[in-house]
């Protein structure tokens, strides 16, 4: 496993954890209402889901890459389209749902259950990791999966730290509570950009063949 693949996977893990879906938006809401501590506990529990879905994404990506680069490119294009769909949906949002208040003070358990049952986690993980490591098709083998998992986990932890840092800033807390729709639309634009990158990478690969 090359250093470039290691860092690309780590960066993908970082992006997977900081590009907000329902979980990260919930962390921002929890931090805005209850402070960083509540958000941190939620994310620690949520890590189980992120690690699980990332591992399944690796298994899918490596399995497809071993059957031929054409199928890998098709997967990349499909994931790119999915990211664009999610992004456009978010950019058209007119409201942000209220984050549930953890009245039972069990944020670890809530994060754990939320992470494992989030229906969008797996396709988003596949989409983000595919978009970032598609160029390393020839390096993807089953023996590289453990190191890929380690690098992705490092990226996820760094993403959690950044998320909590920003979510806990007073100005961010006030802004999120007041302008949550704007945040959601910016998130949507980010998804669209990564989806377009995945499509471009797949198109270049098709042209090379």
mmCIF file of C-alpha atoms in Angstrom:
data_model
loop_
_atom_site.group_PDB
_atom_site.id
_atom_site.type_symbol
_atom_site.label_atom_id
_atom_site.label_comp_id
_atom_site.label_asym_id
_atom_site.label_seq_id
_atom_site.Cartn_x
_atom_site.Cartn_y
_atom_site.Cartn_z
ATOM 1 C CA UNK A 1 0.000 0.000 0.000
ATOM 2 C CA UNK A 2 1.540 3.304 -1.089
ATOM 3 C CA UNK A 3 1.617 6.451 1.016
ATOM 4 C CA UNK A 4 -0.538 8.225 -1.561
ATOM 5 C CA UNK A 5 -3.288 5.606 -1.207
ATOM 6 C CA UNK A 6 -2.964 5.710 2.594
ATOM 7 C CA UNK A 7 -3.404 9.490 2.724
ATOM 8 C CA UNK A 8 -6.139 9.458 0.075
ATOM 9 C CA UNK A 9 -8.063 6.958 2.197
ATOM 10 C CA UNK A 10 -7.433 9.014 5.334
ATOM 11 C CA UNK A 11 -8.665 12.139 3.563
ATOM 12 C CA UNK A 12 -11.734 10.233 2.373
ATOM 13 C CA UNK A 13 -12.443 9.167 5.964
ATOM 14 C CA UNK A 14 -12.054 12.759 7.086
ATOM 15 C CA UNK A 15 -14.456 14.005 4.425
ATOM 16 C CA UNK A 16 -16.915 11.194 5.115
ATOM 17 C CA UNK A 17 -17.124 12.309 8.752
ATOM 18 C CA UNK A 18 -17.243 16.083 8.187
ATOM 19 C CA UNK A 19 -19.469 16.367 5.109
ATOM 20 C CA UNK A 20 -22.733 16.574 6.998
ATOM 21 C CA UNK A 21 -25.482 14.109 6.588
ATOM 22 C CA UNK A 22 -28.160 13.652 9.246
ATOM 23 C CA UNK A 23 -25.620 12.719 11.936
ATOM 24 C CA UNK A 24 -23.344 15.741 11.584
ATOM 25 C CA UNK A 25 -26.302 18.087 11.337
ATOM 26 C CA UNK A 26 -27.556 16.510 14.543
ATOM 27 C CA UNK A 27 -24.176 17.097 16.203
ATOM 28 C CA UNK A 28 -24.333 20.781 15.250
ATOM 29 C CA UNK A 29 -27.821 21.024 16.690
ATOM 30 C CA UNK A 30 -26.839 19.198 19.892
ATOM 31 C CA UNK A 31 -23.746 21.370 20.315
ATOM 32 C CA UNK A 32 -25.799 24.492 19.694
ATOM 33 C CA UNK A 33 -28.343 23.472 22.328
ATOM 34 C CA UNK A 34 -26.238 21.587 24.884
ATOM 35 C CA UNK A 35 -22.551 22.263 24.188
ATOM 36 C CA UNK A 36 -19.647 20.235 22.787
ATOM 37 C CA UNK A 37 -19.811 17.594 25.516
ATOM 38 C CA UNK A 38 -23.132 16.231 24.333
ATOM 39 C CA UNK A 39 -21.988 16.253 20.729
ATOM 40 C CA UNK A 40 -18.733 14.472 21.600
ATOM 41 C CA UNK A 41 -20.519 11.678 23.454
ATOM 42 C CA UNK A 42 -22.891 11.233 20.537
ATOM 43 C CA UNK A 43 -19.980 10.999 18.061
ATOM 44 C CA UNK A 44 -18.114 8.440 20.171
ATOM 45 C CA UNK A 45 -21.152 6.205 20.006
ATOM 46 C CA UNK A 46 -21.647 7.007 16.342
ATOM 47 C CA UNK A 47 -18.102 5.858 15.506
ATOM 48 C CA UNK A 48 -19.227 2.223 15.610
ATOM 49 C CA UNK A 49 -21.537 2.911 12.695
ATOM 50 C CA UNK A 50 -18.927 4.877 10.737
ATOM 51 C CA UNK A 51 -16.333 2.122 11.117
ATOM 52 C CA UNK A 52 -18.855 -0.574 10.178
ATOM 53 C CA UNK A 53 -20.104 1.214 7.065
ATOM 54 C CA UNK A 54 -16.572 2.177 6.007
ATOM 55 C CA UNK A 55 -15.454 -1.452 6.256
ATOM 56 C CA UNK A 56 -18.410 -2.581 4.159
ATOM 57 C CA UNK A 57 -17.624 0.159 1.645
ATOM 58 C CA UNK A 58 -14.035 -1.084 1.357
ATOM 59 C CA UNK A 59 -15.227 -4.646 0.855
ATOM 60 C CA UNK A 60 -17.550 -3.483 -1.902
ATOM 61 C CA UNK A 61 -14.966 -1.277 -3.602
ATOM 62 C CA UNK A 62 -12.159 -3.840 -3.476
ATOM 63 C CA UNK A 63 -14.476 -6.626 -4.560
ATOM 64 C CA UNK A 64 -15.643 -4.664 -7.567
ATOM 65 C CA UNK A 65 -12.122 -3.534 -8.465
ATOM 66 C CA UNK A 66 -10.940 -7.123 -8.503
ATOM 67 C CA UNK A 67 -13.566 -8.043 -11.106
ATOM 68 C CA UNK A 68 -12.331 -5.433 -13.527
ATOM 69 C CA UNK A 69 -11.759 -1.681 -13.872
ATOM 70 C CA UNK A 70 -14.849 -1.233 -16.047
ATOM 71 C CA UNK A 71 -17.190 -2.242 -13.236
ATOM 72 C CA UNK A 72 -15.237 -0.033 -10.846
ATOM 73 C CA UNK A 73 -15.734 2.945 -13.160
ATOM 74 C CA UNK A 74 -19.443 2.181 -13.431
ATOM 75 C CA UNK A 75 -19.644 2.092 -9.628
ATOM 76 C CA UNK A 76 -17.828 5.441 -9.452
ATOM 77 C CA UNK A 77 -20.208 7.016 -11.945
ATOM 78 C CA UNK A 78 -23.250 5.635 -10.134
ATOM 79 C CA UNK A 79 -21.992 6.910 -6.779
ATOM 80 C CA UNK A 80 -21.258 10.288 -8.331
ATOM 81 C CA UNK A 81 -24.825 10.541 -9.581
ATOM 82 C CA UNK A 82 -26.095 9.553 -6.126
ATOM 83 C CA UNK A 83 -24.030 12.269 -4.442
ATOM 84 C CA UNK A 84 -25.331 14.836 -6.910
ATOM 85 C CA UNK A 85 -28.896 13.705 -6.179
ATOM 86 C CA UNK A 86 -28.359 14.103 -2.425
ATOM 87 C CA UNK A 87 -26.722 17.471 -2.971
ATOM 88 C CA UNK A 88 -29.529 18.853 -5.110
ATOM 89 C CA UNK A 89 -32.074 17.618 -2.567
ATOM 90 C CA UNK A 90 -30.214 19.416 0.234
ATOM 91 C CA UNK A 91 -29.790 22.589 -1.824
ATOM 92 C CA UNK A 92 -33.567 22.726 -2.269
ATOM 93 C CA UNK A 93 -34.238 22.368 1.468
ATOM 94 C CA UNK A 94 -36.627 24.914 2.927
ATOM 95 C CA UNK A 95 -36.292 23.940 6.588
ATOM 96 C CA UNK A 96 -34.111 21.964 8.957
ATOM 97 C CA UNK A 97 -35.738 19.398 11.222
ATOM 98 C CA UNK A 98 -35.246 19.899 14.925
ATOM 99 C CA UNK A 99 -32.560 17.728 16.487
ATOM 100 C CA UNK A 100 -33.959 15.351 19.065
ATOM 101 C CA UNK A 101 -33.180 16.365 22.615
ATOM 102 C CA UNK A 102 -31.522 13.502 24.456
ATOM 103 C CA UNK A 103 -33.608 13.797 27.580
ATOM 104 C CA UNK A 104 -32.453 10.389 28.783
ATOM 105 C CA UNK A 105 -28.843 11.616 28.797
ATOM 106 C CA UNK A 106 -27.689 8.539 26.867
ATOM 107 C CA UNK A 107 -25.795 10.147 23.979
ATOM 108 C CA UNK A 108 -23.422 7.168 23.612
ATOM 109 C CA UNK A 109 -26.285 4.779 23.029
ATOM 110 C CA UNK A 110 -28.121 7.237 20.791
ATOM 111 C CA UNK A 111 -25.009 7.765 18.651
ATOM 112 C CA UNK A 112 -24.374 4.021 18.423
ATOM 113 C CA UNK A 113 -27.906 3.244 17.283
ATOM 114 C CA UNK A 114 -28.049 6.233 14.962
ATOM 115 C CA UNK A 115 -24.742 5.294 13.323
ATOM 116 C CA UNK A 116 -25.698 1.677 12.691
ATOM 117 C CA UNK A 117 -29.231 2.361 11.480
ATOM 118 C CA UNK A 118 -28.634 5.408 9.255
ATOM 119 C CA UNK A 119 -29.926 4.199 5.865
ATOM 120 C CA UNK A 120 -27.749 6.658 3.922
ATOM 121 C CA UNK A 121 -24.470 5.740 5.627
ATOM 122 C CA UNK A 122 -23.445 2.857 3.357
ATOM 123 C CA UNK A 123 -24.130 4.434 -0.063
ATOM 124 C CA UNK A 124 -22.542 7.708 1.038
ATOM 125 C CA UNK A 125 -19.471 5.853 2.339
ATOM 126 C CA UNK A 126 -19.130 3.983 -0.951
ATOM 127 C CA UNK A 127 -19.631 7.202 -2.918
ATOM 128 C CA UNK A 128 -17.094 9.287 -0.976
ATOM 129 C CA UNK A 129 -14.398 6.612 -0.781
ATOM 130 C CA UNK A 130 -14.859 5.698 -4.439
ATOM 131 C CA UNK A 131 -14.557 9.336 -5.493
ATOM 132 C CA UNK A 132 -11.256 9.738 -3.619
ATOM 133 C CA UNK A 133 -9.509 6.407 -4.301
ATOM 134 C CA UNK A 134 -10.799 5.561 -7.787
ATOM 135 C CA UNK A 135 -7.431 6.415 -9.351
ATOM 136 C CA UNK A 136 -5.744 3.709 -7.244
ATOM 137 C CA UNK A 137 -7.688 0.818 -8.791
ATOM 138 C CA UNK A 138 -4.580 -1.272 -9.468
ATOM 139 C CA UNK A 139 -3.414 -0.967 -5.845
ATOM 140 C CA UNK A 140 -6.657 -2.166 -4.276
ATOM 141 C CA UNK A 141 -6.294 -5.697 -2.946
ATOM 142 C CA UNK A 142 -7.750 -7.553 0.003
ATOM 143 C CA UNK A 143 -4.373 -7.344 1.753
ATOM 144 C CA UNK A 144 -4.578 -3.540 1.651
ATOM 145 C CA UNK A 145 -7.955 -3.420 3.431
ATOM 146 C CA UNK A 146 -6.574 -3.453 7.038
ATOM 147 C CA UNK A 147 -4.320 -0.442 6.400
ATOM 148 C CA UNK A 148 -7.106 1.290 4.507
ATOM 149 C CA UNK A 149 -9.329 0.750 7.521
ATOM 150 C CA UNK A 150 -6.680 2.240 9.828
ATOM 151 C CA UNK A 151 -6.159 5.282 7.616
ATOM 152 C CA UNK A 152 -9.912 5.812 7.273
ATOM 153 C CA UNK A 153 -10.339 5.580 11.057
ATOM 154 C CA UNK A 154 -7.630 8.210 11.575
ATOM 155 C CA UNK A 155 -9.419 10.453 9.105
ATOM 156 C CA UNK A 156 -12.755 9.895 10.830
ATOM 157 C CA UNK A 157 -11.319 10.826 14.235
ATOM 158 C CA UNK A 158 -9.735 13.977 12.804
ATOM 159 C CA UNK A 159 -13.078 14.793 11.216
ATOM 160 C CA UNK A 160 -14.841 14.381 14.558
ATOM 161 C CA UNK A 161 -12.377 16.745 16.219
ATOM 162 C CA UNK A 162 -12.908 19.391 13.549
ATOM 163 C CA UNK A 163 -16.676 18.956 13.653
ATOM 164 C CA UNK A 164 -16.793 19.407 17.434
ATOM 165 C CA UNK A 165 -14.447 22.383 17.299
ATOM 166 C CA UNK A 166 -16.579 24.257 14.779
ATOM 167 C CA UNK A 167 -19.908 23.148 16.227
ATOM 168 C CA UNK A 168 -18.978 24.435 19.682
ATOM 169 C CA UNK A 169 -17.885 27.916 18.675
ATOM 170 C CA UNK A 170 -20.364 30.503 20.027
ATOM 171 C CA UNK A 171 -20.701 32.253 16.687
ATOM 172 C CA UNK A 172 -21.337 28.938 14.910
ATOM 173 C CA UNK A 173 -23.904 27.889 17.496
ATOM 174 C CA UNK A 174 -25.802 31.143 17.050
ATOM 175 C CA UNK A 175 -25.516 30.996 13.283
ATOM 176 C CA UNK A 176 -26.680 27.386 13.068
ATOM 177 C CA UNK A 177 -29.706 27.995 15.269
ATOM 178 C CA UNK A 178 -30.637 31.012 13.168
ATOM 179 C CA UNK A 179 -29.582 30.002 9.648
ATOM 180 C CA UNK A 180 -29.758 26.207 9.574
ATOM 181 C CA UNK A 181 -31.248 26.185 6.072
ATOM 182 C CA UNK A 182 -28.210 27.991 4.657
ATOM 183 C CA UNK A 183 -25.910 25.394 6.245
ATOM 184 C CA UNK A 184 -27.945 22.596 4.699
ATOM 185 C CA UNK A 185 -27.721 24.151 1.246
ATOM 186 C CA UNK A 186 -23.954 24.636 1.494
ATOM 187 C CA UNK A 187 -23.695 20.984 2.433
ATOM 188 C CA UNK A 188 -25.715 20.121 -0.652
ATOM 189 C CA UNK A 189 -23.326 22.087 -2.871
ATOM 190 C CA UNK A 190 -20.415 20.108 -1.396
ATOM 191 C CA UNK A 191 -22.112 16.818 -2.252
ATOM 192 C CA UNK A 192 -22.690 18.014 -5.813
ATOM 193 C CA UNK A 193 -19.016 18.946 -6.234
ATOM 194 C CA UNK A 194 -17.811 15.539 -5.049
ATOM 195 C CA UNK A 195 -20.373 13.819 -7.243
ATOM 196 C CA UNK A 196 -19.096 15.740 -10.248
ATOM 197 C CA UNK A 197 -15.521 14.778 -9.386
ATOM 198 C CA UNK A 198 -16.488 11.118 -9.297
ATOM 199 C CA UNK A 199 -18.144 11.428 -12.717
ATOM 200 C CA UNK A 200 -15.109 13.209 -14.165
ATOM 201 C CA UNK A 201 -12.735 10.522 -12.866
ATOM 202 C CA UNK A 202 -14.916 7.775 -14.311
ATOM 203 C CA UNK A 203 -15.133 9.608 -17.645
ATOM 204 C CA UNK A 204 -11.355 9.992 -17.859
ATOM 205 C CA UNK A 205 -10.897 6.306 -17.142
ATOM 206 C CA UNK A 206 -13.354 5.417 -19.921
ATOM 207 C CA UNK A 207 -11.479 7.668 -22.340
ATOM 208 C CA UNK A 208 -8.114 6.074 -21.489
ATOM 209 C CA UNK A 209 -9.507 2.706 -22.532
#
